[in-house]
Short mmCIF file of C-alpha atoms in Angstrom, two decimals:
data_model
loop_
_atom_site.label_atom_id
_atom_site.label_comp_id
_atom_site.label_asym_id
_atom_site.label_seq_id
_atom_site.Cartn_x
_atom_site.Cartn_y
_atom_site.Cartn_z
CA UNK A 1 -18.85 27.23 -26.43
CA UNK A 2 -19.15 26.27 -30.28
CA UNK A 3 -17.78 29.81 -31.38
CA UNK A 4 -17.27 29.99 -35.25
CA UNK A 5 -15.58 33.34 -36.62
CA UNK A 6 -15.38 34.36 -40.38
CA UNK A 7 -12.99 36.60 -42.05
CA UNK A 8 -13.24 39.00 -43.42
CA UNK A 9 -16.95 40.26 -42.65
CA UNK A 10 -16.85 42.53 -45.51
CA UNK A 11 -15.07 42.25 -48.90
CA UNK A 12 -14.84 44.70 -52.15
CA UNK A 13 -13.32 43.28 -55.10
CA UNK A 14 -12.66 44.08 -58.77
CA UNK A 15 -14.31 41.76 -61.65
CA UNK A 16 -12.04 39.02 -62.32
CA UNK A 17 -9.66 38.99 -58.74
CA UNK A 18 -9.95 36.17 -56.74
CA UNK A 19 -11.06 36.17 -52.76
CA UNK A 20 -10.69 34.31 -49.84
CA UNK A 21 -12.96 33.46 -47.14
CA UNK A 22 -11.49 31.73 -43.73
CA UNK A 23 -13.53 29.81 -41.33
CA UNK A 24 -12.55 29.19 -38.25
CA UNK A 25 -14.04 26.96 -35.38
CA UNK A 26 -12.72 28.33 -31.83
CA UNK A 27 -13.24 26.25 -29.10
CA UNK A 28 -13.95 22.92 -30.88
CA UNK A 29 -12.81 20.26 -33.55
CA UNK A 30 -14.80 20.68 -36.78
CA UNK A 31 -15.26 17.70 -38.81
CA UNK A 32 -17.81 18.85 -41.04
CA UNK A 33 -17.94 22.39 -42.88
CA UNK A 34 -20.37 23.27 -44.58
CA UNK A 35 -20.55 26.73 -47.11
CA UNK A 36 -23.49 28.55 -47.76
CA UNK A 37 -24.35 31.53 -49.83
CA UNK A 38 -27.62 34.22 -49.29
CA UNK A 39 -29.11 36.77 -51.24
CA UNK A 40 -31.31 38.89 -50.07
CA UNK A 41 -34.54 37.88 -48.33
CA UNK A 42 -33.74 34.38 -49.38
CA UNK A 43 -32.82 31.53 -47.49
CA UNK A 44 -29.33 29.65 -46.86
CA UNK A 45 -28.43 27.54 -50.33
CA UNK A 46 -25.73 24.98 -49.60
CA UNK A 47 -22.85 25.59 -51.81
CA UNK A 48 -20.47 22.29 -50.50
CA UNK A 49 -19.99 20.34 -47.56
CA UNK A 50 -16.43 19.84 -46.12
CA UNK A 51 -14.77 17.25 -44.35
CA UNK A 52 -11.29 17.76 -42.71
CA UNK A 53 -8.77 16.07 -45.10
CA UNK A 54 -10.88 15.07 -48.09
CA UNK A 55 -12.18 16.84 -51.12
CA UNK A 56 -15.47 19.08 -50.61
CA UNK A 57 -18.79 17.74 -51.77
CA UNK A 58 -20.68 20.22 -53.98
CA UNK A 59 -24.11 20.92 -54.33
CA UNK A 60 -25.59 20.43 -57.63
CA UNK A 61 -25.05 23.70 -60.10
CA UNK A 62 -21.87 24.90 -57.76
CA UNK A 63 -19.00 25.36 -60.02
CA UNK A 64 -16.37 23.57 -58.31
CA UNK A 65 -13.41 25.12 -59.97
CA UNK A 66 -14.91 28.63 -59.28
CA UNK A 67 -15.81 28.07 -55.81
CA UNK A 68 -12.79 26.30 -54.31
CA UNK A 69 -12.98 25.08 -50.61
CA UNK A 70 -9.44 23.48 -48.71
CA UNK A 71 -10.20 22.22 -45.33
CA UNK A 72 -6.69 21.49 -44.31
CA UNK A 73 -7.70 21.71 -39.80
CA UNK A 74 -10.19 20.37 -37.93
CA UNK A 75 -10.36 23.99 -37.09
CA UNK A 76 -10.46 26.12 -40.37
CA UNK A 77 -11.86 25.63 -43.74
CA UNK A 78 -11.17 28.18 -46.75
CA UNK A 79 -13.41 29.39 -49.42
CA UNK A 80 -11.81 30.55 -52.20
CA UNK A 81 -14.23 32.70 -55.13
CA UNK A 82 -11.89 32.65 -58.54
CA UNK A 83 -11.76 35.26 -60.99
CA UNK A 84 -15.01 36.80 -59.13
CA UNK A 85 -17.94 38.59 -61.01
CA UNK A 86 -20.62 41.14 -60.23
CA UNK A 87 -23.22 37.75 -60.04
CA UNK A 88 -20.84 36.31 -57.33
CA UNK A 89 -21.73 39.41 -55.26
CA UNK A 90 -23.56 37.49 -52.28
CA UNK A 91 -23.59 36.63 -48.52
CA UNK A 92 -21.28 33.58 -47.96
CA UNK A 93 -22.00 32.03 -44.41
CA UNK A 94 -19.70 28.79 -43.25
CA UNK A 95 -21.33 26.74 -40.24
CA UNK A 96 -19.08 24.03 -38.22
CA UNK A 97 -20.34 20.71 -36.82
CA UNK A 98 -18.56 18.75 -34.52
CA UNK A 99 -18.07 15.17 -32.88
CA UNK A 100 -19.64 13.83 -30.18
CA UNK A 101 -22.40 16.01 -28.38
CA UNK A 102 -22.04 18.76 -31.29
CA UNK A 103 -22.21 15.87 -33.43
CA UNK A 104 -26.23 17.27 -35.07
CA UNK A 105 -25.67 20.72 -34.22
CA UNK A 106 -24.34 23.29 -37.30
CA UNK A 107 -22.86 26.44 -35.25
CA UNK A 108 -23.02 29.83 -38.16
CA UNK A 109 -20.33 32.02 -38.49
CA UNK A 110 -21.12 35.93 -38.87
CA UNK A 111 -20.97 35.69 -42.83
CA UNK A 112 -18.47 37.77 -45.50
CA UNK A 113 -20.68 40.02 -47.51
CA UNK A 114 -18.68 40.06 -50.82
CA UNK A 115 -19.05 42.95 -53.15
CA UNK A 116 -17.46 42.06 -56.73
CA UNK A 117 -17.14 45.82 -58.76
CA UNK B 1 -34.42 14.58 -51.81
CA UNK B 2 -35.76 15.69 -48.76
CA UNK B 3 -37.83 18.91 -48.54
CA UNK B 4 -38.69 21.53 -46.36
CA UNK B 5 -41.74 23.41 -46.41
CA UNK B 6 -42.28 26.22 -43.96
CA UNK B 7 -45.11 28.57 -43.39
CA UNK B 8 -46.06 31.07 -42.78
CA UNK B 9 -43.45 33.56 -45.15
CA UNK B 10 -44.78 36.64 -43.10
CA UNK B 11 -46.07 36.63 -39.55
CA UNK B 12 -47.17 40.11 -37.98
CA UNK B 13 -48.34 39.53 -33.84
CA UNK B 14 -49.02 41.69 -31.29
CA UNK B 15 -46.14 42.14 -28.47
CA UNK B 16 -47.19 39.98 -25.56
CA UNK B 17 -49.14 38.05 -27.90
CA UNK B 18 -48.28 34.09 -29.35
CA UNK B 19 -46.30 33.27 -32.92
CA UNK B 20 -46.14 29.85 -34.35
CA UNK B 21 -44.13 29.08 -37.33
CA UNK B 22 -44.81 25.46 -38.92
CA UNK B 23 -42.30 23.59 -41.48
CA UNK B 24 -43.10 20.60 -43.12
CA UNK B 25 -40.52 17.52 -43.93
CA UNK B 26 -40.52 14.73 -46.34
CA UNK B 27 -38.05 12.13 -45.55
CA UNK B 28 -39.21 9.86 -42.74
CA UNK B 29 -36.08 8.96 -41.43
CA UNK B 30 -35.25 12.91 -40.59
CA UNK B 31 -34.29 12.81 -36.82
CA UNK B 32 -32.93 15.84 -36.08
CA UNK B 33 -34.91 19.67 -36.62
CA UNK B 34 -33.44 22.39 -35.46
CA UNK B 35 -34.99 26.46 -35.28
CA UNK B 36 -32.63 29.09 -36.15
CA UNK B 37 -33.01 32.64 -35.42
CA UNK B 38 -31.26 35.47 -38.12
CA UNK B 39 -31.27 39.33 -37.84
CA UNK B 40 -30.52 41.66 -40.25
CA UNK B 41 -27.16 41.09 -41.42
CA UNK B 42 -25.98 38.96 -38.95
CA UNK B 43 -25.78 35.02 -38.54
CA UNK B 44 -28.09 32.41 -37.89
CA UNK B 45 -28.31 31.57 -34.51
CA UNK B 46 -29.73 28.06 -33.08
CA UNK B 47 -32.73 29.20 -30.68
CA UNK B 48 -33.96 25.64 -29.94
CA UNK B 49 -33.62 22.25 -31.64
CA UNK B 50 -35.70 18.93 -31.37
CA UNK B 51 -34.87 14.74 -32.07
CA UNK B 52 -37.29 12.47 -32.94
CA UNK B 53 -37.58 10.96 -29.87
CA UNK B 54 -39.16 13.50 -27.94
CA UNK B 55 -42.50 15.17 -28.97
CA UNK B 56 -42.18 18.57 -27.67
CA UNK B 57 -39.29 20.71 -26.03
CA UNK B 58 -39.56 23.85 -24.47
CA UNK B 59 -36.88 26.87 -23.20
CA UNK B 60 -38.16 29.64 -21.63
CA UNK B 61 -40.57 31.09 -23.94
CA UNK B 62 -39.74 29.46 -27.33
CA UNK B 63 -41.25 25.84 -27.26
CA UNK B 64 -41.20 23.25 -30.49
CA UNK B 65 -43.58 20.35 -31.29
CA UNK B 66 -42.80 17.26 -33.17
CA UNK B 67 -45.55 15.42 -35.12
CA UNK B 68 -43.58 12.34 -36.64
CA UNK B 69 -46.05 10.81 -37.85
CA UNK B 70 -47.46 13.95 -39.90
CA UNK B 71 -43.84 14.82 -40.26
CA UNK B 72 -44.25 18.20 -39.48
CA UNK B 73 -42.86 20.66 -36.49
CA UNK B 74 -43.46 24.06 -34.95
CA UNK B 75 -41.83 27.02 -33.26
CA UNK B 76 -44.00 28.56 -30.37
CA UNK B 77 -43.12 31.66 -28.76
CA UNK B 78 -45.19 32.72 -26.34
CA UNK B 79 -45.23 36.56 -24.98
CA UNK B 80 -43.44 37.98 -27.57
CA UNK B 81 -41.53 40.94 -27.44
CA UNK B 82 -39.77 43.42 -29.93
CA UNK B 83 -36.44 41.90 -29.88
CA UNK B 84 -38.36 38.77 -31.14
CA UNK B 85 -38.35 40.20 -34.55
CA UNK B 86 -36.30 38.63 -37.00
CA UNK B 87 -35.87 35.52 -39.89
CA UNK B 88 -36.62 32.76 -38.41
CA UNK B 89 -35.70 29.28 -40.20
CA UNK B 90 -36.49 25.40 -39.54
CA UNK B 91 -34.28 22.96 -41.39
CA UNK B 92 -33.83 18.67 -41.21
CA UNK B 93 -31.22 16.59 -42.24
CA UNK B 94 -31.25 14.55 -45.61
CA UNK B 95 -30.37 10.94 -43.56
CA UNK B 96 -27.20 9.24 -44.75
CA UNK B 97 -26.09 12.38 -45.78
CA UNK B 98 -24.64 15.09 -43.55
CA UNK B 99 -26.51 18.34 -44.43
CA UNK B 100 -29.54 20.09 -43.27
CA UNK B 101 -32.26 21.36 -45.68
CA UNK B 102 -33.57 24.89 -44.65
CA UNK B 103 -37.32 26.02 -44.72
CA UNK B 104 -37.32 28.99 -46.87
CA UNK B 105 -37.87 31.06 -43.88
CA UNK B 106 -40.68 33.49 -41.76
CA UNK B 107 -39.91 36.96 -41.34
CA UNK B 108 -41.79 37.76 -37.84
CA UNK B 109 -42.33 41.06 -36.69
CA UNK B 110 -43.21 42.41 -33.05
CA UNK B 111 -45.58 45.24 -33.33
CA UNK B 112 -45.25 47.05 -30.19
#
């Protein structure tokens, strides 16, 4: 149980195209999204936190206009990169926590590596 | 805001021998710390996760203190083996809020 999935795992863009990133949970409800990026040897930075239904909460310095997040399920939330750059190249991760029992827990999904050319 | 310290960045053992990985918190009212385990390229995976009212839990060969009062935690492994090399990452929640903070990580590796 508590399966997330992420698509696409890989993603090469030109400068200034926009890209989306779905996250899906698969076997439960997801209230709470949350997306991550990580570079290299680093450690996860929180990006925004999503609730099914309302408007994302962005971390402090995350352009919210660039980095657009719809979380229109209690099973999928979307991050959206706009008019991406080389800088945006990164590792974007989502994680899903649920209700109840899963309520603490933040389940990863295999990450998008996004390459911006 | 709530902080996580963990240490050490780089941890080298011995297969068969014992790795502990310690993070520090600041926020007293943290209840929640979970361990998560990351290869190369891949996602983080929850290995083993602790809430404040227990002091120490244990699976197998991965075990986890709690020190509440010190507000610090640790990761044990105990006869480690190769495919015990990876990131490894503690994190706690910032209370009232609904994220986790993560430890900026211990790369561990299994010499054989």
């Amino acid at each position: 149980g508590a399966v997330v999935s992420q698509h696409p795992s890989r993603v090469i863009c030109k400068s200034g195209t926009s890209v989306k990133i779905e996250c899906r949970s698969l076997d439960f409800q997801a209230t709470t999204m949350f997306w991550y990026r990580q570079f290299p040897k680093q450690s996860l930075m929180l990006m925004a936190t999503s609730n099914e239904g309302s408007k994302a909460t962005y971390e402090q310095g995350v352009e919210k206009d660039k980095f657009l997040i719809n979380h229109a399920s209690l099973t999928l939330s979307t991050l959206t990169v706009t008019s991406a750059h080389p800088e945006d190249s990164s590792f974007y991760i989502c994680s899903a926590r649920g209700a109840g029992a899963l309520t603490d827990t933040q389940y990863f999904g295999p990450g998008t590596r996004l390459t911006v050319l | 805001g709530e902080n996580v310290e963990q240490h050490p960045s780089t941890l080298s053992v011995q297969e068969g021998d014992s790795a502990v990985i310690k993070c520090t918190y600041s926020d007293s009212a943290s209840n929640y710390f979970p361990w998560y385990k990351q290869e190369l390229g891949k996602r983080p995976q929850l290995i083993i996760d602790i809430r404040s009212n227990v002091g120490e839990k244990k699976d197998q060969r991965i075990a986890v203190t709690l020190n509440k009062t010190a507000k610090h935690f640790s990761l044990h492994i105990t006869e480690t083996q190769p495919e015990d090399s990876a990131v490894y990452f503690c994190a706690a929640p910032i209370q009232g809020a609904q994220k986790l903070v993560f430890g900026q990580g211990t790369r561990l590796t299994i010499n054989p």
